[in-house]
Coordinates of C-alpha atoms in Angstrom, one line a residue:
X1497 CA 21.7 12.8 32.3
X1498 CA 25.8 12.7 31.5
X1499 CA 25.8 12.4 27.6
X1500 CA 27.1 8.5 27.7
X1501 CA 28.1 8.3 23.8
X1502 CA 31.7 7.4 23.0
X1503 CA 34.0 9.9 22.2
X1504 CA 33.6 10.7 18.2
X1505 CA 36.1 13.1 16.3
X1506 CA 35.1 16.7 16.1
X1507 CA 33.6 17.4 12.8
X1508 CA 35.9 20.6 11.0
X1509 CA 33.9 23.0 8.6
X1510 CA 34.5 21.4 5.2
X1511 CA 36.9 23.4 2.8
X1512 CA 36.5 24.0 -0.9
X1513 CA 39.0 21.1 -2.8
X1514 CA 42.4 22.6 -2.3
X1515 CA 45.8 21.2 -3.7
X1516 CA 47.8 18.8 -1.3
X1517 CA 50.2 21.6 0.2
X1518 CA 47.8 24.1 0.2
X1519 CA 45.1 21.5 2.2
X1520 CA 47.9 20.4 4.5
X1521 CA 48.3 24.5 5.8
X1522 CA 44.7 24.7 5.3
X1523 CA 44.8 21.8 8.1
X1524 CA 47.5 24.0 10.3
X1525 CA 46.5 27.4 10.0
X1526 CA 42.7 26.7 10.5
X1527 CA 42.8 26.5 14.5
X1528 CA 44.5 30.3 14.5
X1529 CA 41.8 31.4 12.8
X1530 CA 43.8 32.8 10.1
X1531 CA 42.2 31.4 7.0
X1532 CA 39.0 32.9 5.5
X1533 CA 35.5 30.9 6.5
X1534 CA 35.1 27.8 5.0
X1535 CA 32.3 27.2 2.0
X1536 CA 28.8 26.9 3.1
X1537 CA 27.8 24.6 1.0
X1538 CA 29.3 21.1 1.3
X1539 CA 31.9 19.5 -1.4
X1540 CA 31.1 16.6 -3.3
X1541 CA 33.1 13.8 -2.0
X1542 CA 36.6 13.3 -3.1
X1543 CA 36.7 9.7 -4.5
X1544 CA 40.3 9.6 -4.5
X1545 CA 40.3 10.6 -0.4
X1546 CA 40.4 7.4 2.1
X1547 CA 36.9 6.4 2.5
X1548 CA 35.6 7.6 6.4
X1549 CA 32.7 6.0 8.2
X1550 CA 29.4 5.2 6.7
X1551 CA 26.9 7.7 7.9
X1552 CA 23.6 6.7 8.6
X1553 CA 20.6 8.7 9.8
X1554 CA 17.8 7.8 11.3
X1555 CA 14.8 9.6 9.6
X1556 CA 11.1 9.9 11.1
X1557 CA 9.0 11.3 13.8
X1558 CA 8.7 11.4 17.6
X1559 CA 9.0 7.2 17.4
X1560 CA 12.2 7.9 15.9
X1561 CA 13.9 10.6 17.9
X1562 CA 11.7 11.0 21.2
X1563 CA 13.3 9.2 22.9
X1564 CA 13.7 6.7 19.7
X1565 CA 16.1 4.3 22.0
X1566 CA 15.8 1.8 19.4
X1567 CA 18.4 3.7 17.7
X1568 CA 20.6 2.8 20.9
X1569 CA 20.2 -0.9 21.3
X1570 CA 20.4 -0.6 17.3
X1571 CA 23.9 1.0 17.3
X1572 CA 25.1 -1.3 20.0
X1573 CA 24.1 -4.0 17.8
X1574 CA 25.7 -3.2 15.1
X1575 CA 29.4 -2.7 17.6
X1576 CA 29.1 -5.8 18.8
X1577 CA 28.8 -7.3 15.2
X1578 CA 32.1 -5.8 14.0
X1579 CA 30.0 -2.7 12.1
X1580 CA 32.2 -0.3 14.1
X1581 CA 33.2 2.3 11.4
X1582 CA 30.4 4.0 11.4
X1583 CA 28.2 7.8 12.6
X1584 CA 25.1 7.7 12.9
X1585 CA 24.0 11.1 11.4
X1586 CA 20.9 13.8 12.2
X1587 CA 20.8 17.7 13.0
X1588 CA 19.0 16.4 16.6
X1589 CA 21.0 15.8 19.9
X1590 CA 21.0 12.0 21.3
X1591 CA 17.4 12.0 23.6
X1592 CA 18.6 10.0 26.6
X1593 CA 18.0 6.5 26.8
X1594 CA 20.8 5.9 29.3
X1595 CA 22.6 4.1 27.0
X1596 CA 26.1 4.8 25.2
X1597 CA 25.7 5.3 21.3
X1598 CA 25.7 7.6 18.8
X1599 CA 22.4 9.1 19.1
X1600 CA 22.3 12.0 16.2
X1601 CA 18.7 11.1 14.3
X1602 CA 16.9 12.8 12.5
X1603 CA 13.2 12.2 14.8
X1604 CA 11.2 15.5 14.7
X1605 CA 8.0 14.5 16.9
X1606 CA 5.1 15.2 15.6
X1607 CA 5.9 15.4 12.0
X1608 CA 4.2 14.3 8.8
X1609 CA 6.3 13.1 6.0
X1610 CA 4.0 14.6 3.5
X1611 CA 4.8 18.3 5.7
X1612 CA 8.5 17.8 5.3
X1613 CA 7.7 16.8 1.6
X1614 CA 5.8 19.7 0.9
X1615 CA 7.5 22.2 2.8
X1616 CA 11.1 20.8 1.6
X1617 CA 12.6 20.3 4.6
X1618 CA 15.0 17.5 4.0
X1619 CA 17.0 18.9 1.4
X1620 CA 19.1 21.4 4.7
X1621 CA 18.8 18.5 6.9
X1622 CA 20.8 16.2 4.5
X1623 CA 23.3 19.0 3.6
X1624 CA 24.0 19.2 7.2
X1625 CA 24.8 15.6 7.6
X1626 CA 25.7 13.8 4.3
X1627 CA 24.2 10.6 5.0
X1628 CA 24.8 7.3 2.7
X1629 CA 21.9 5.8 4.7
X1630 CA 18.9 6.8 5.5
X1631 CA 16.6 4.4 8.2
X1632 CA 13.2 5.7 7.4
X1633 CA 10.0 5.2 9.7
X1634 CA 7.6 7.8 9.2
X1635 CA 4.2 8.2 7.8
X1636 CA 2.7 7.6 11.8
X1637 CA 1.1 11.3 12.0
X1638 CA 0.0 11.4 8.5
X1639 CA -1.6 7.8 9.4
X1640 CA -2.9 9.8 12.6
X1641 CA -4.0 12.9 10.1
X1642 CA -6.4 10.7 7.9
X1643 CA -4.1 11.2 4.7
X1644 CA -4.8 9.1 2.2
X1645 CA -1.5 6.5 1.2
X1646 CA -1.3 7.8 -2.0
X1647 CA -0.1 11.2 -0.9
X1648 CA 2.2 9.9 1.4
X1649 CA 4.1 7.9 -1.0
X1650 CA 4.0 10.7 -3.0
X1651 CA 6.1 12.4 -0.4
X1652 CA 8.3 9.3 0.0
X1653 CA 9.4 9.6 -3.4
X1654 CA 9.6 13.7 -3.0
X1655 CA 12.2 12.9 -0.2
X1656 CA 14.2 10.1 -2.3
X1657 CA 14.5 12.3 -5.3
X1658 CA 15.7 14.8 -2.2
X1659 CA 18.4 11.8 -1.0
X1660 CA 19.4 10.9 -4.8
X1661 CA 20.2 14.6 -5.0
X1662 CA 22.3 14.5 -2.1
X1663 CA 23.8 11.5 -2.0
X1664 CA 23.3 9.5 -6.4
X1665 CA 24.1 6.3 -3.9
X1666 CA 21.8 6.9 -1.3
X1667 CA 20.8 3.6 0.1
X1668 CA 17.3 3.7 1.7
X1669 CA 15.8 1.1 4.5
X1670 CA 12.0 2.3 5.1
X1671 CA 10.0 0.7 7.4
X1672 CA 6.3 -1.1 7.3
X1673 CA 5.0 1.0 9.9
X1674 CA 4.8 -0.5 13.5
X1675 CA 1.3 -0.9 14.1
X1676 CA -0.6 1.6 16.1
X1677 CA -4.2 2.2 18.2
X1678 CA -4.4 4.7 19.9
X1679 CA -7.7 5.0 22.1
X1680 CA -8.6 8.9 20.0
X1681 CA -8.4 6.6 16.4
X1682 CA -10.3 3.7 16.7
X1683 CA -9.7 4.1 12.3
X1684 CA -5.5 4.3 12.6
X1685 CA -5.2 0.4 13.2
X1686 CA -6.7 -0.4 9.8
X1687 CA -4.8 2.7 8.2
X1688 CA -1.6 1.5 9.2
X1689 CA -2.7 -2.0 7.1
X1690 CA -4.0 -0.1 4.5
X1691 CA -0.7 2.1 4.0
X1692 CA 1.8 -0.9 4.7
X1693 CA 0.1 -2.8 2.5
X1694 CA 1.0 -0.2 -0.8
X1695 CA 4.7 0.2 0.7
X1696 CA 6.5 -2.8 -1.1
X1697 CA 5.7 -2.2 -4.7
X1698 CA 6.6 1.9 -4.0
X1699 CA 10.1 0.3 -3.2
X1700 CA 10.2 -2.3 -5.9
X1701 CA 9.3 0.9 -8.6
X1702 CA 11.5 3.4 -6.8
X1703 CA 14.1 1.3 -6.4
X1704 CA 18.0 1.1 -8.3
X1705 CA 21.0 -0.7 -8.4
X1706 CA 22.9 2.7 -7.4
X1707 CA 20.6 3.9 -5.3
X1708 CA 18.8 0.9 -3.7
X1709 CA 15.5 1.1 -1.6
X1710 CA 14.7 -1.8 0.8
X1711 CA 11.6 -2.6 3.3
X1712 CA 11.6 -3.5 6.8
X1713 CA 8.5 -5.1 8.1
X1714 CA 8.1 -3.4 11.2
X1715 CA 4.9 -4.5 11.7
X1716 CA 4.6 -7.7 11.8
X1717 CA 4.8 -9.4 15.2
X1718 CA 4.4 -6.3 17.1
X1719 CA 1.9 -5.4 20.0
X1720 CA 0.3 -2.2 20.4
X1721 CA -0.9 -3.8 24.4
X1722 CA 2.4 -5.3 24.7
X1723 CA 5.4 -3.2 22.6
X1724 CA 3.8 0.0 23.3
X1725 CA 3.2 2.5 26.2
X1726 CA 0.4 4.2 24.2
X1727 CA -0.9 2.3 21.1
X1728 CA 1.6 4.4 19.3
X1729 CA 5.1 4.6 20.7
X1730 CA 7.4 1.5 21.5
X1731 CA 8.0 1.1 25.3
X1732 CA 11.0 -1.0 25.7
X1733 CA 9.9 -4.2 25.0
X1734 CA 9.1 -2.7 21.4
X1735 CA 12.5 -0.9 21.4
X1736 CA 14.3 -4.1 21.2
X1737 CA 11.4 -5.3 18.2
X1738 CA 12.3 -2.6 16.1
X1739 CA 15.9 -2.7 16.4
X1740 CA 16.0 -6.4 15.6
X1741 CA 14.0 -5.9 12.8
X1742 CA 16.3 -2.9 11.4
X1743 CA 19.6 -4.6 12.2
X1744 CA 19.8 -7.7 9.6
X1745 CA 18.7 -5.0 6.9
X1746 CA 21.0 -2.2 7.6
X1747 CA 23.8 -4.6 8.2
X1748 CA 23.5 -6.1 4.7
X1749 CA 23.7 -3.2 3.3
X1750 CA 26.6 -1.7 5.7
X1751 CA 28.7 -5.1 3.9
X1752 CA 28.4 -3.7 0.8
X1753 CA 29.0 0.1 1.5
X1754 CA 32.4 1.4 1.2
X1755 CA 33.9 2.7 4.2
X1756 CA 32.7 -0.6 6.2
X1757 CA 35.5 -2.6 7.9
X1758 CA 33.3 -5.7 8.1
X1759 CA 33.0 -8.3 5.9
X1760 CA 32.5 -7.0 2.4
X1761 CA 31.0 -9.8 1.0
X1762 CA 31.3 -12.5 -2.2
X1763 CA 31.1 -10.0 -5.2
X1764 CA 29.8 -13.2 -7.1
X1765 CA 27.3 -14.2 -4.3
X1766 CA 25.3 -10.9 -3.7
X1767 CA 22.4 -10.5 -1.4
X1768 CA 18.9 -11.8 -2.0
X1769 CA 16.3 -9.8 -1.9
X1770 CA 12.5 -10.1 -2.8
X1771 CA 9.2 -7.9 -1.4
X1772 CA 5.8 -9.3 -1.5
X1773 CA 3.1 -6.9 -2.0
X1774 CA -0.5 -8.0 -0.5
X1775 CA -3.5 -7.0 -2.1
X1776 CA -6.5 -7.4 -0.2
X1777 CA -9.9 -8.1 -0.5
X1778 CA -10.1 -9.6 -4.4
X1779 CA -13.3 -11.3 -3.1
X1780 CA -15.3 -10.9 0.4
X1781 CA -18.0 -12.6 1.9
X1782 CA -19.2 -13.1 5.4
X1783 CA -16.8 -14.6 7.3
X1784 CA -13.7 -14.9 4.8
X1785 CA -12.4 -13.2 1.8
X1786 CA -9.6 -13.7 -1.1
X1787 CA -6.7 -12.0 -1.8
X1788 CA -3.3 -11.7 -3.7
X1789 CA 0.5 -11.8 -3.1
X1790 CA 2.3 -10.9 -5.5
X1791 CA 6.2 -12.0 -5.2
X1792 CA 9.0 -10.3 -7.0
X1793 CA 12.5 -10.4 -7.1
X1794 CA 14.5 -7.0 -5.8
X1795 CA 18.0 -8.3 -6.4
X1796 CA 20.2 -8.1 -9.3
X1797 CA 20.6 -11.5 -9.7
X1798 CA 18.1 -14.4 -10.1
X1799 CA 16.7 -16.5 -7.4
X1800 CA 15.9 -20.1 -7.5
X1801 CA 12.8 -20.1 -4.6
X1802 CA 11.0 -17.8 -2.6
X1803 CA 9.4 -18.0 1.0
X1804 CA 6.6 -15.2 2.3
X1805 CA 5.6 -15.3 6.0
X1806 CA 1.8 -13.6 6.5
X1807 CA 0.7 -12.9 9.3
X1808 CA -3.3 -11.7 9.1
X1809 CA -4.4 -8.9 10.6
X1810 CA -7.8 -9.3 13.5
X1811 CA -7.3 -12.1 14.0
X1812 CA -7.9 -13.9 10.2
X1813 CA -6.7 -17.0 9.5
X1814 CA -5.1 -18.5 6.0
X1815 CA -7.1 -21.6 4.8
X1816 CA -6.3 -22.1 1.6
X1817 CA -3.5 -20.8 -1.1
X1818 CA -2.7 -21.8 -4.7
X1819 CA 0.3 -21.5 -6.4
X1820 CA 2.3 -21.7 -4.0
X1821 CA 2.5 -24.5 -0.6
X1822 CA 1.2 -23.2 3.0
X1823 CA 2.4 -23.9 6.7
X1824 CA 0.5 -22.5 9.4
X1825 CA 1.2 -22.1 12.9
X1826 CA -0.8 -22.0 16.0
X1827 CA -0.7 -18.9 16.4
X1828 CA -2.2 -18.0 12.7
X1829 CA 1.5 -16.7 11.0
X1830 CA 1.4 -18.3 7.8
X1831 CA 4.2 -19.3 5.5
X1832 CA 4.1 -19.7 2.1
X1833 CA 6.9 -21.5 -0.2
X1834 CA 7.1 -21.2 -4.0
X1835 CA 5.2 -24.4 -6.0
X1836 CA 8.1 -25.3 -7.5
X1837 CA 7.2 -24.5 -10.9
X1838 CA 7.2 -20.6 -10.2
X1839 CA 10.2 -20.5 -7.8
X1840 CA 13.1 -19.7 -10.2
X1841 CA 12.6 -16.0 -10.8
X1842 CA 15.2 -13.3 -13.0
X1843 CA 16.3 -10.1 -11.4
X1844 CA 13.2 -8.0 -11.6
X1845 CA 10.9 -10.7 -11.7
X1846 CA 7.5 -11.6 -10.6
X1847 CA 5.4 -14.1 -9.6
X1848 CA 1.8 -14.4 -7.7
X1849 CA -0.5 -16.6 -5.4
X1850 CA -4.2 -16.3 -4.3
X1851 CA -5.2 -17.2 -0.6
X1852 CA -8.1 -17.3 1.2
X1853 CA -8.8 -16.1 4.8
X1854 CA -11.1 -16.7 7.5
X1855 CA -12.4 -13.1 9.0
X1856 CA -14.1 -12.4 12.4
X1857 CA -17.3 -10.7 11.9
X1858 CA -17.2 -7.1 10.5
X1859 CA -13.6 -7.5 9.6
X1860 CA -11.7 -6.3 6.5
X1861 CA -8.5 -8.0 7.3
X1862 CA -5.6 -7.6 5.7
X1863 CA -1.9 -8.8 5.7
X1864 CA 1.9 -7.8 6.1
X1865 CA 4.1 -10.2 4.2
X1866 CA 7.9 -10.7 4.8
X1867 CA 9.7 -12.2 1.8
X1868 CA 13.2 -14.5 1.6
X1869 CA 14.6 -15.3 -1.5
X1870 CA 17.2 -18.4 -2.2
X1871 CA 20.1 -18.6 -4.3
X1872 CA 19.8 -20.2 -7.9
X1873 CA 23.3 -21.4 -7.5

């Protein structure tokens, strides 16, 4: 299929820092071929130079990159919200999708992140691209592979210290994976939950001010018999899932990222941000069980409420919380607002509340939590 993306510039080899005149017949001469070949490693950017589009790259496996069209209705997106100055970034070619966008990602199917930990792999891949963004969903195969959560965020903060390296302002969305069961892992579903589940307090310890790291709840709300083609990879109904869920996210950040025509925001009104980490399975009994949310506050300033939205996994029900007041809907999503008493929380902060669940036989459910924070002014 005709490659549909919009024309981009061409990307010139990158030249050691050169005065202005000599840069300027750098720029002339370079076509004629009569200057020596340029550095091969990459110069730190020039802070002084006109800031050029944000790059962003898309980082993860085959449900990233193969075909990954996500990224595509993603892009689009972000066009149509005035987000127009920017390249998405990856040493892969766009995948098809029959869509124009920008579709360099950095997908390798059927990788493990704790592979491209081990084996450093990043590290070229990010000296090839110089991404300021990095949309992380990956941890699927090692799911898949049986490997234990604690080694795979292990490798998630092998390949931050990688980005940090890089980039000292690397901004980092990574994903709550999408849920997944496959007929050959009857096990995977419940991994998923299990890994998910630690992924929120990785980011609240990893993350910085500089060099923030921010989840996406990918999982939530989404279908393996309805989003997917397989139990694994989105089919296009799951497509247009993911890249709703990635767009509020990686727009937020794109406001406050230099380089961004868009709106950059009140400097005295900055964005709100909170995790909540579930911890299953305090208690269990037949037919129910207690567990924990703990809620804490990933912005740098301080927040006057908080709002989680649970959603139980097979097919578990919320009965009963304390510290904090529960809405249920029909279909079992449960939300949770602060008690008044333990809303106001300081930048860094944290607060809990216990719940109790419902379970269907033989069930060690668990939960994904989304978190909204409100302004104390």
């Amino acid at each position: 299929m005709r490659d549909t993306r919009p024309l981009r510039r061409p990307r010139l080899p990158q030249l050691p820092r050169l005065p202005h005149l000599f840069a300027l017949l750098a720029a002339l001469f370079l076509p004629l071929g009569l200057l020596a070949p340029s550095a091969t490693a990459a110069s730190p950017p020039d802070a002084t130079a006109a800031a050029g589009p944000v790059r962003i790259m898309p980082l993860g496996d085959s449900i990233t990159g193969s075909p990954g069209c996500w990224r595509a209705l993603l892009w689009n997106r972000l066009q149509d919200a005035g987000h127009t100055d920017i390249d998405f970034v990856g040493t892969l070619p766009p995948q098809g999708c029959g869509v124009a966008h920008d579709g360099d990602n950095e997908g390798h199917g059927g990788e493990l992140v704790t592979n491209v930990a081990s084996q450093g792999l990043l590290p070229a891949r990010l000296a090839a691209t110089l991404p300021d963004i990095a949309v992380m969903h990956f941890g699927t195969n090692d799911v898949w592979s049986n490997i234990a959560p604690d080694r795979v965020l292990a490798a998630y903060d092998t390949l931050l210290a990688q980005m940090r390296e890089s980039n000292p302002d690397m901004r980092v969305l990574v994903a709550q994976l999408i849920p997944m069961n496959p007929a050959t892992c009857a096990e995977c579903a419940q991994r998923v939950v299990d890994l998910n589940a630690r992924i929120p307090a990785w980011a609240a310890r990893a993350s910085t001010d500089r060099s923030p790291v921010v989840v996406v709840n990918q999982w939530t709300g989404f279908d393996t018999a309805a989003d997917t083609y397989d139990g694994v990879h989105p089919n296009a109904a799951g497509d247009e899932k993911i890249a709703a869920r990635w767009f509020p996210a990686l727009a937020a950040q794109l406001e406050t990222t230099p380089g961004d025509p868009g709106d950059p925001g009140d400097p005295d009104d900055p964005a709100l941000t909170c995790t909540a980490s579930f911890r299953p399975s305090v208690s269990v009994w037949q037919g129910g069980h207690q567990a924990e949310v703990t809620v804490r506050n990933t912005s740098a300033s301080p927040v006057r409420g908080w709002t989680v939205t649970l959603r139980p996994a097979d097919g578990a029900r919320v009965t009963q919380v304390w510290n904090g007041t529960l809405t249920t809907a029909a279909d079992g999503a449960a939300t949770v607002s602060d008690a008044g008493w333990n809303g106001a929380l300081a930048a860094g902060a944290s607060t809990a509340f216990g719940l109790i669940a419902t379970t269907t036989a033989g069930s060690a459910a668990a939960a994904i939590a989304d978190c909204a924070a409100t302004s104390a002014s």
